Coordinates of C-alpha atoms in Angstrom, one line a residue:
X1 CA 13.0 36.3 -45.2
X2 CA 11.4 33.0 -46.6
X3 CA 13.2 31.2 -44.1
X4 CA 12.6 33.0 -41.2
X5 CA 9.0 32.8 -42.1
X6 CA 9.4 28.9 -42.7
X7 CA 10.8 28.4 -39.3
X8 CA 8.8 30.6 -37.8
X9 CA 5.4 28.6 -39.2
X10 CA 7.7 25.4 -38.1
X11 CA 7.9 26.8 -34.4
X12 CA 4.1 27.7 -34.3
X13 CA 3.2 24.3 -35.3
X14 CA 5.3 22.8 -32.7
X15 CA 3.8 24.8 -30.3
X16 CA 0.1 23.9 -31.4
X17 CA 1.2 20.2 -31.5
X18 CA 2.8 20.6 -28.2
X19 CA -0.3 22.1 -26.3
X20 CA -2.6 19.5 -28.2
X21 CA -0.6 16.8 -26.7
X22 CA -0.7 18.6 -23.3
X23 CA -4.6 19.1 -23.4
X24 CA -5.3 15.6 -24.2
X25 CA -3.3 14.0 -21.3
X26 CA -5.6 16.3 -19.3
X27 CA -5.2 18.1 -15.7
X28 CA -2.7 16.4 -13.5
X29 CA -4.2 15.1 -10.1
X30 CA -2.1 13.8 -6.6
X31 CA -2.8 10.3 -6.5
X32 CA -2.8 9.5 -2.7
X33 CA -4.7 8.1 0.2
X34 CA -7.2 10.8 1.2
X35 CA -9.1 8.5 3.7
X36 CA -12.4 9.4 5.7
X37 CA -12.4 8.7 9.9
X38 CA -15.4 6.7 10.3
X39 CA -15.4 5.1 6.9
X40 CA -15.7 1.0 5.9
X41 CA -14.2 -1.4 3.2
X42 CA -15.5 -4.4 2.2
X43 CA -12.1 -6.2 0.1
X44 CA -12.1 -9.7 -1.7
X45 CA -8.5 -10.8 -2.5
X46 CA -7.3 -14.0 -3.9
X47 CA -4.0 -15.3 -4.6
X48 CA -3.5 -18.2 -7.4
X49 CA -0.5 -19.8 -7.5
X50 CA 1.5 -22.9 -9.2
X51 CA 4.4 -23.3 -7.4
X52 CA 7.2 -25.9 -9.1
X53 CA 10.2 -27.2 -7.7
X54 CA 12.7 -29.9 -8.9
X55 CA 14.5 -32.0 -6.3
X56 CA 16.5 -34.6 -7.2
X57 CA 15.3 -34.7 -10.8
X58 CA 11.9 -34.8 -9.9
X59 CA 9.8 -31.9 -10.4
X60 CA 6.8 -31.1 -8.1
X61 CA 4.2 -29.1 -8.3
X62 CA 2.0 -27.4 -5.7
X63 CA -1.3 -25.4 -6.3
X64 CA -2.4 -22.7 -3.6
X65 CA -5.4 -20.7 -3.6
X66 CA -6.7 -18.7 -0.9
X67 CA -9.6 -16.2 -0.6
X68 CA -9.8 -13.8 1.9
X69 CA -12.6 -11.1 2.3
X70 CA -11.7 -8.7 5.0
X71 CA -13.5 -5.1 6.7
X72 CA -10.8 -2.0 6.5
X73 CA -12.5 0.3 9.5
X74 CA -10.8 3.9 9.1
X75 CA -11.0 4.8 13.1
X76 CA -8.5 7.8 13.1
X77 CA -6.9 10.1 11.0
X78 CA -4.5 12.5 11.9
X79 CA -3.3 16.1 10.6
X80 CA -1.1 14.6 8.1
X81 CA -3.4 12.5 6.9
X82 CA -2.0 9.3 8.7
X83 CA -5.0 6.6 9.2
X84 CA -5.3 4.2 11.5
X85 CA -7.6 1.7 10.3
X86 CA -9.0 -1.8 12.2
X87 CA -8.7 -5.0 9.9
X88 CA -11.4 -7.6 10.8
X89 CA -11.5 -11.1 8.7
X90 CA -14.9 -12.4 7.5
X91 CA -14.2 -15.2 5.4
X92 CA -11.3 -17.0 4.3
X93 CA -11.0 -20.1 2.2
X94 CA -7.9 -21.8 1.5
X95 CA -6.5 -24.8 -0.5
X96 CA -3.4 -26.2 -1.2
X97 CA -2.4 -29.7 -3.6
X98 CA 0.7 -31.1 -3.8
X99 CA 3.4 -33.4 -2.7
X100 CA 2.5 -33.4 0.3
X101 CA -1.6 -34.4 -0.4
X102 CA -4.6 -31.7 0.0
X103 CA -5.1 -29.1 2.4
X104 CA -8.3 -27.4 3.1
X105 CA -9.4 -24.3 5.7
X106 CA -13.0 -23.1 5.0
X107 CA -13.5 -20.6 8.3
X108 CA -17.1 -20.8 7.2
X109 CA -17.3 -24.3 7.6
X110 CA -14.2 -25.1 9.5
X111 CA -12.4 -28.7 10.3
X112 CA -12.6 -30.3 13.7
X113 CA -8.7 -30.1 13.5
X114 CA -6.9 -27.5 11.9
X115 CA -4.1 -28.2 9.8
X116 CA -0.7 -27.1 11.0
X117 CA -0.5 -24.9 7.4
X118 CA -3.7 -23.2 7.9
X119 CA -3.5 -21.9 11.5
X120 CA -2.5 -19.0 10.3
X121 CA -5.6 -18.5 8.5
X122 CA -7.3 -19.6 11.5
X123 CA -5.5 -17.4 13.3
X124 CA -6.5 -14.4 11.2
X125 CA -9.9 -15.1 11.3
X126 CA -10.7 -15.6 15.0
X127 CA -9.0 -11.9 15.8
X128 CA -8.7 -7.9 14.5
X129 CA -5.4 -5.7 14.4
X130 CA -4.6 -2.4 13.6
X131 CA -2.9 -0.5 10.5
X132 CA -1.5 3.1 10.4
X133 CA -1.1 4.0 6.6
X134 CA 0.5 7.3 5.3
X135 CA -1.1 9.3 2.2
X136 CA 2.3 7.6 0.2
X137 CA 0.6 4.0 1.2
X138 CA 3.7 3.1 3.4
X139 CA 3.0 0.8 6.6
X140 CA 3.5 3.6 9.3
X141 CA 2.9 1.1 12.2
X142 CA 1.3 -2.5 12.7
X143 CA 0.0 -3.7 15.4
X144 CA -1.8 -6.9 17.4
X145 CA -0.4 -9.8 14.4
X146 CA 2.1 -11.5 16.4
X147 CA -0.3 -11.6 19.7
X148 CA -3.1 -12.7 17.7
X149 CA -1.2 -15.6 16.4
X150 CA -0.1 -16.8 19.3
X151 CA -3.2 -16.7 21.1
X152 CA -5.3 -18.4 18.7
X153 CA -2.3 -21.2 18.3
X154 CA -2.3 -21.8 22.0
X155 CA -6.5 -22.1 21.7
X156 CA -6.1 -24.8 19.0
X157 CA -6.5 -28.9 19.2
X158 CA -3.1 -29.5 18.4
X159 CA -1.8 -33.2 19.0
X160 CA 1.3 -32.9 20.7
X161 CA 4.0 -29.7 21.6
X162 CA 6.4 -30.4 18.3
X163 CA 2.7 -29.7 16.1
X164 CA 2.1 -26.8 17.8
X165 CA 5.9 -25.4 17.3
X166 CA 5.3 -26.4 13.7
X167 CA 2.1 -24.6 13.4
X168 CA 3.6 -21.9 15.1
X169 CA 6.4 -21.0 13.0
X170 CA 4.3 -21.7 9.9
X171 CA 2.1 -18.5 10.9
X172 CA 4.7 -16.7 11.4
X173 CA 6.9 -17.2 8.4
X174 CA 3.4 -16.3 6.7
X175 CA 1.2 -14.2 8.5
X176 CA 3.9 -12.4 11.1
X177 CA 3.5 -9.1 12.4
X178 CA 6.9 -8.2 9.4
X179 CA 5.3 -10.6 7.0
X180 CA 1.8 -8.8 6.9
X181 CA 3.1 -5.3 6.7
X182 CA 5.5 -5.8 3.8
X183 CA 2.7 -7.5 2.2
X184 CA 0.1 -4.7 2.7
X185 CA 2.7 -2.2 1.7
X186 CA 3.8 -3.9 -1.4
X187 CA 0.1 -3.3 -2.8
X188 CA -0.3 0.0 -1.0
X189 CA 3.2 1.8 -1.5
X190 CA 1.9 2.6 -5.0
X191 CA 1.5 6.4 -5.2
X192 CA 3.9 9.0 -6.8
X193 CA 5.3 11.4 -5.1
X194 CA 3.5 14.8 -7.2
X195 CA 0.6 15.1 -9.3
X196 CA 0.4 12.8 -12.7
X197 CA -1.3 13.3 -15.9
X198 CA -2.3 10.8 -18.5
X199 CA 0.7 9.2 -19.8
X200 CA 3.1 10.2 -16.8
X201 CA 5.3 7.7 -15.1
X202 CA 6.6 7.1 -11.6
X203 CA 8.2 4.2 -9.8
X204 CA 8.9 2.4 -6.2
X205 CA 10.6 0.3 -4.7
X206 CA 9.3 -2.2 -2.0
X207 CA 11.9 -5.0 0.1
X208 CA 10.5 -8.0 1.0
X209 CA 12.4 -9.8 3.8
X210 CA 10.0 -12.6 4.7
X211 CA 8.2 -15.3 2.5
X212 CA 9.5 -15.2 -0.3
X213 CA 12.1 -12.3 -0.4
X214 CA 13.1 -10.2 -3.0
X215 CA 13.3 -6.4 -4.3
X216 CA 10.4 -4.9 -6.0
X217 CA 11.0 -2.7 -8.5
X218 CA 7.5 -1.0 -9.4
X219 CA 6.7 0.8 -12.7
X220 CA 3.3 2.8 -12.6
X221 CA 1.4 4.8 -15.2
X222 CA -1.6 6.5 -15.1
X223 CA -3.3 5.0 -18.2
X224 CA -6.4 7.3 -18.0
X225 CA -9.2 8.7 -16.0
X226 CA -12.4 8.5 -16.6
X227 CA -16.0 8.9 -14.0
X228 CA -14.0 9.8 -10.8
X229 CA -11.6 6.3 -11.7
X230 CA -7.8 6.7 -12.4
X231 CA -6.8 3.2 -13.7
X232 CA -2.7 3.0 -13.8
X233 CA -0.9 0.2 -15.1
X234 CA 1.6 -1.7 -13.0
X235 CA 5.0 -3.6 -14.6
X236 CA 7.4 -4.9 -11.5
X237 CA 10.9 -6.3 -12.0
X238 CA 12.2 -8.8 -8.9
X239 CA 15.2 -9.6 -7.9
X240 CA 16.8 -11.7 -5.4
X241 CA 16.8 -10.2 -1.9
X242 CA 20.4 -11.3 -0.9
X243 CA 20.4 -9.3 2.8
X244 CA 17.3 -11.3 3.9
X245 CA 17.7 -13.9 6.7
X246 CA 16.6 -17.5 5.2
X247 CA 13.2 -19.0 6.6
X248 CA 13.2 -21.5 9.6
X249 CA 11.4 -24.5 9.8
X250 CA 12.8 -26.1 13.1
X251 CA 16.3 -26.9 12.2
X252 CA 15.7 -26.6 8.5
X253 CA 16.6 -23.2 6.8
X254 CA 15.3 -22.2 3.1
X255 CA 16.9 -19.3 1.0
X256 CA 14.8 -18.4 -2.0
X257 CA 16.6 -16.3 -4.7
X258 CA 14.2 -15.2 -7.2
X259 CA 13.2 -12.9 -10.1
X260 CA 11.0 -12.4 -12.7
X261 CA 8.2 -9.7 -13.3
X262 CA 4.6 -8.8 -12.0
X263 CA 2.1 -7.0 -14.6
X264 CA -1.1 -5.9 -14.1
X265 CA -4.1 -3.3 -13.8
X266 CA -5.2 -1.2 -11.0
X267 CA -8.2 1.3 -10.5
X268 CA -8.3 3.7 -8.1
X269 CA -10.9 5.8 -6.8
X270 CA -9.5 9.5 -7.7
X271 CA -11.3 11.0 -4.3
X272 CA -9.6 8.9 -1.7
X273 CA -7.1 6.7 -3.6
X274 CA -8.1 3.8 -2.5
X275 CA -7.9 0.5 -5.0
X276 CA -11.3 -0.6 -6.3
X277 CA -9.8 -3.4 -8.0
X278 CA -6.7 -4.7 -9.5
X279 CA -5.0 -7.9 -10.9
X280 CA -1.9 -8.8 -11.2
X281 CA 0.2 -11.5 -12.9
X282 CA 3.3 -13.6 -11.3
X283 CA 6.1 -14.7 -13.0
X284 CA 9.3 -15.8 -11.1
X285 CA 11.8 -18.2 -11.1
X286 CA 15.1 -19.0 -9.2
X287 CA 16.4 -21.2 -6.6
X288 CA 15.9 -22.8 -3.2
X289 CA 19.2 -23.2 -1.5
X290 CA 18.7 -25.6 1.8
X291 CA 20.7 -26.1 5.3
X292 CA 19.8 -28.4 7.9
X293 CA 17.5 -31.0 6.3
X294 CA 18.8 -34.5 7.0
X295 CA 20.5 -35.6 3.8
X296 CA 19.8 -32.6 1.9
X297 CA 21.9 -29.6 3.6
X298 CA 23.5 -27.8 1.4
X299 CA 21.7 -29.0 -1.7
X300 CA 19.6 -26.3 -4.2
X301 CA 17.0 -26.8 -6.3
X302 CA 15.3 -24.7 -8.9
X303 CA 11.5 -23.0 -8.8
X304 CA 9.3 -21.5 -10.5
X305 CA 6.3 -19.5 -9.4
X306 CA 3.4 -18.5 -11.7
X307 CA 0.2 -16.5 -9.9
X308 CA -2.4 -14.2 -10.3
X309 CA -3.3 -11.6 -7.9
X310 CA -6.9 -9.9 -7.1
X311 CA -8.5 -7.5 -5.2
X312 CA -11.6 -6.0 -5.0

């Protein structure tokens, strides 16, 4: 009889300990986007990277920062929550040091010429596309990129026709109609799949095919909730993308095969699940494998990549 009592005090403390646990990771909520037809977003992002390559035994080192601060118009949303949204650039600043000497697009204060590696940004600036996003944050449709870029190309004081192809493919290898929407949905494809408490876990996985490609494995938890904010913590694994096509420049094609992580904080606003802020921190490395460049097809080279991420 002792025992039974024993283990039955043994099972009611369990059980206490169990629902004190479950009462302090609190009510579970459905994290998803819940957005409004006829509302606005002002967003600030940045991107700071150090970008280091050895070729030939000599290493090199680029730095890259760019601002952008851009308008999110919700015009639509349908039944199933589906929004299509208008994306409008106000400002974008960008600067680049390396090999190669300094780059520098200020749309505020922009130069007489534009630099084939910023006419992308120029490109962005002068025009609007639309977005449809899913509750789930995936990139339902794009639309207007690839016109936009090519229009604003064509408007551009570009010295002679092999410029313009230059500055052409540059914007699209970066800012392409594919290019934009896996980057939008690797920092929107964040949300799980059912509701979350405190302390619960849920992961996805995002492809990226163009830039630099790789597999995104992402690791979320909701770290707490507090005031209407649910902040959730964000570790990613990469790995090499080994399906994507390499990048052309003219005849010269670039494979990147990298991995590393990406860790970082995120608040969302619990009402629409949209991201207040976040930041997140880059770390890859891997190689460049090269075809077509005079004297150097076929060679590889190792990179690294370190960068912080903002938005807000």
């Amino acid at each position: 009889m002792k025992n039974v009592k024993t283990l039955f005090n043994c099972i009611v403390i369990l059980l206490a300990v169990g629902i004190l646990i479950s009462c302090g990771k609190g009510e579970k909520i459905q994290l998803q986007l819940k957005l409004k037809e006829g509302s606005s977003y002002e967003i600030k992002a940045g991107a700071d990277q150090k970008i280091s390559q050895t070729i030939q035994g000599q290493k090199m080192d680029m730095l890259q920062k760019t601002t952008m601060e851009y308008t999110f118009a919700v015009e639509k949303v349908e039944p199933n929550g589906n929004a299509t949204a208008k994306i409008s650039y106000n400002s974008i600043k960008f600067e680049q040091d390396g090999p190669g000497g300094k780059i520098e697009y200020d749309s505020s204060n922009p130069p007489a010429k534009i630099p084939p590696a910023a006419a992308g940004f120029a490109a962005l600036k002068e025009g609007t596309f639309t977005v449809i996003l899913s509750p789930e944050g995936r990139v339902v449709d794009m639309k207007g990129i690839d016109k936009m870029l090519d229009l604003v190309i064509e408007k551009l004081d570009l010295p002679d026709e092999a410029t313009r192809i230059q500055a052409k493919e540059n914007a699209q290898n970066f800012f392409g109609e594919q290019v934009m929407k896996e980057m939008m949905e690797s920092m929107m494809a964040i949300y799980p799949e059912k509701p979350v408490g405190v302390g619960d876990t849920w992961s996805k996985v995002v492809l990226v095919s163009k830039g630099f490609p790789m597999i995104l494995t992402n690791n979320f938890t909701l770290k707490k909730r507090k005031n209407g904010i649910a902040t959730v913590e964000i570790k990613s694994s990469v790995q090499p993308y080994p399906e994507a096509a390499p990048m052309e420049m003219g005849p010269i094609k670039l494979k990147y095969e990298l991995s590393g992580t990406q860790e970082g904080t995120m608040e969302l606003e619990e009402a629409t699940g949209w991201s207040k802020r976040a930041t997140i921190k880059q770390n890859f490395t891997g190689t460049v494998h090269i075809e077509g460049a005079p004297q150097m097809s076929g060679m590889s080279f190792p990179m690294t990549v370190e960068g912080t991420i903002t938005l807000e």
